[in-house]
Amino acid sequence: MKISKRLDSIPMSGIRKMFDLAGPDSVHLGLGEPDLDPPPEAIEGMHQAALAHKNKYGPTAGIPELREAVAARSSAYGEVGGGNVMITPSGSTALFEIAQSFIEPGDEVLVPSPGFVVYGPHTALAGGVSKEYRLTEGDFQPDIGDILELLTAKTRMIVVNSPSNPTGGLIGRETKRALLEIAEDRDLHIVSDEVYEPFVYEGEHVSFLDRLDRATVVGGFSKMMAVTGWRLGYICAAAENIEALTKMQYHVCANPHMPSQYGVLEAMSVIEPYLERSRAIYKARRDLITERINGIDGLHMSPPRGAFYAFPSYDMDVTSAEIATEAARSGLICTPGSAFGRYGEGHLRFSYAAGEDKINAGMDILSEVIGRFRK
Ligand SMILES: Cc1ncc(COP(=O)(O)O)c(C=O)c1O
């Protein structure tokens, strides 16, 4: 069958490409996949739910208890009730459903660059046009001047992501204020991807949850509870937007996975101490990888303040794809900055969701690979 032009126009994700080059013993710092164990309560809760015959179709917007639990946790940032929450089959699906529900053909959507790989393709699949706005070098804030230049009469949405994949940067209060001012002036909507909200090591998480009149916020359990395979996330939005999204979700999947919703629900009551432990582990890894990377001639980075990615820049006249390919051939999987958009070039991304022994082994390989390029 002929592939639709919409799908055909979209390249395969650059994150996964490197995997094809990898040998079986490669060190994987390519994927944002936590190696930590999920909270035991989550596993027990899912197990018990399956045993208790909760294996059938369920409510389209998710089980009410979990919607309420997400609302209660989100209330740290704004006024959020169960009616403002829809549980989704992953953060990725949440973003897809938002694009399908609110983008008209021809609408322009501003997406961060470097930025997570799905925002542009989701826009295109909804018939829209994505335009990349620059993040500032160093502290990786959305460049407000660049955003202002990109605005046209067709702009409908601005996507933001904090803490950021791939940069580890956090949006500051001043940037949030400026973004909301633009959104108000131009009657735009902000889609705020906050799936890394639990992982902030310095400073504060600045959320858009207090502005659901102008923003739709995406969250996820994949990273929060180290359950990437369970495929569960959520959307917080104005009640009328949740209604529209629920209609969309019905046609996408009828409802999110039932047993894993009960599992995640059980873990919500113990999540803060679990997250405190996770943060301490990631922070130690972050400090290690920052020190190791800055110890390699030609690579530079500041300690990322959130998420679990290191995104150093380099000062050599080669593409990030060339370096990542050479690294993969040498046994280290990382991601070229160019996979995250045009402003990602000149960087490499390393996930430190992997353990310290892997980080050390990966950095030993990286040091050799960079040394070869600098000869
Ligand atoms: C910024 C960002 N948003 C959303 C997601 C989607 O996560 P999931 O679909 O596992 O919930 C990811 C996954 O890597 C991500 O990095």
PDB file of C-alpha atoms and ligand atoms in Angstrom, residues 32 90-93 95 116 119 161 163-165 193 195-196 218-223 228 231-233 309 349, ligand 1:
ATOM      1  CA  GLY A  32      16.413   8.137  28.050  1.00  0.00           C
ATOM      2  CA  SER A  90       2.215   7.432  27.306  1.00  0.00           C
ATOM      3  CA  GLY A  91       3.504  10.982  27.189  1.00  0.00           C
ATOM      4  CA  SER A  92       4.172  10.489  23.482  1.00  0.00           C
ATOM      5  CA  THR A  93       0.532   9.587  22.835  1.00  0.00           C
ATOM      6  CA  LEU A  95       1.499  14.862  22.614  1.00  0.00           C
ATOM      7  CA  PHE A 116      12.541  16.240  21.722  1.00  0.00           C
ATOM      8  CA  TYR A 119       7.019  17.644  18.236  1.00  0.00           C
ATOM      9  CA  ASN A 161       9.815  21.483  27.356  1.00  0.00           C
ATOM     10  CA  PRO A 163      13.327  20.203  32.178  1.00  0.00           C
ATOM     11  CA  SER A 164      14.530  19.720  28.643  1.00  0.00           C
ATOM     12  CA  ASN A 165      15.429  16.718  26.595  1.00  0.00           C
ATOM     13  CA  ASP A 193       5.964  19.050  28.104  1.00  0.00           C
ATOM     14  CA  VAL A 195       7.588  14.794  31.812  1.00  0.00           C
ATOM     15  CA  TYR A 196      10.954  15.426  33.548  1.00  0.00           C
ATOM     16  CA  VAL A 218       1.926  16.861  29.488  1.00  0.00           C
ATOM     17  CA  GLY A 219       3.286  14.599  32.221  1.00  0.00           C
ATOM     18  CA  GLY A 220       4.370  10.997  32.284  1.00  0.00           C
ATOM     19  CA  PHE A 221       4.980   7.979  34.446  1.00  0.00           C
ATOM     20  CA  SER A 222       7.693   6.429  32.204  1.00  0.00           C
ATOM     21  CA  LYS A 223      10.515   8.478  33.694  1.00  0.00           C
ATOM     22  CA  THR A 228       8.909   3.105  30.204  1.00  0.00           C
ATOM     23  CA  ARG A 231       3.173   3.257  28.361  1.00  0.00           C
ATOM     24  CA  LEU A 232       1.301   5.577  30.671  1.00  0.00           C
ATOM     25  CA  GLY A 233       1.233   9.372  30.836  1.00  0.00           C
ATOM     26  CA  TYR A 309      20.916  14.140  29.716  1.00  0.00           C
ATOM     27  CA  ARG A 349      23.686  13.825  23.818  1.00  0.00           C
TER      28      ARG A 349
HETATM   29  C1  LIG B   1      10.684  15.453  26.483  1.00  0.00           C
HETATM   30  C2  LIG B   1       9.943  14.169  26.400  1.00  0.00           C
HETATM   31  N1  LIG B   1       8.607  14.193  26.342  1.00  0.00           N
HETATM   32  C3  LIG B   1       7.886  13.082  26.255  1.00  0.00           C
HETATM   33  C4  LIG B   1       8.495  11.848  26.246  1.00  0.00           C
HETATM   34  C5  LIG B   1       7.611  10.641  26.108  1.00  0.00           C
HETATM   35  O1  LIG B   1       7.751   9.713  27.099  1.00  0.00           O
HETATM   36  P1  LIG B   1       6.739   8.488  27.185  1.00  0.00           P
HETATM   37  O2  LIG B   1       6.086   8.341  25.870  1.00  0.00           O
HETATM   38  O3  LIG B   1       7.568   7.308  27.532  1.00  0.00           O
HETATM   39  O4  LIG B   1       5.761   8.844  28.257  1.00  0.00           O
HETATM   40  C6  LIG B   1       9.880  11.754  26.278  1.00  0.00           C
HETATM   41  C7  LIG B   1      10.566  10.458  26.189  1.00  0.00           C
HETATM   42  O5  LIG B   1      11.755  10.339  26.029  1.00  0.00           O
HETATM   43  C8  LIG B   1      10.629  12.945  26.376  1.00  0.00           C
HETATM   44  O6  LIG B   1      11.965  12.940  26.420  1.00  0.00           O
END
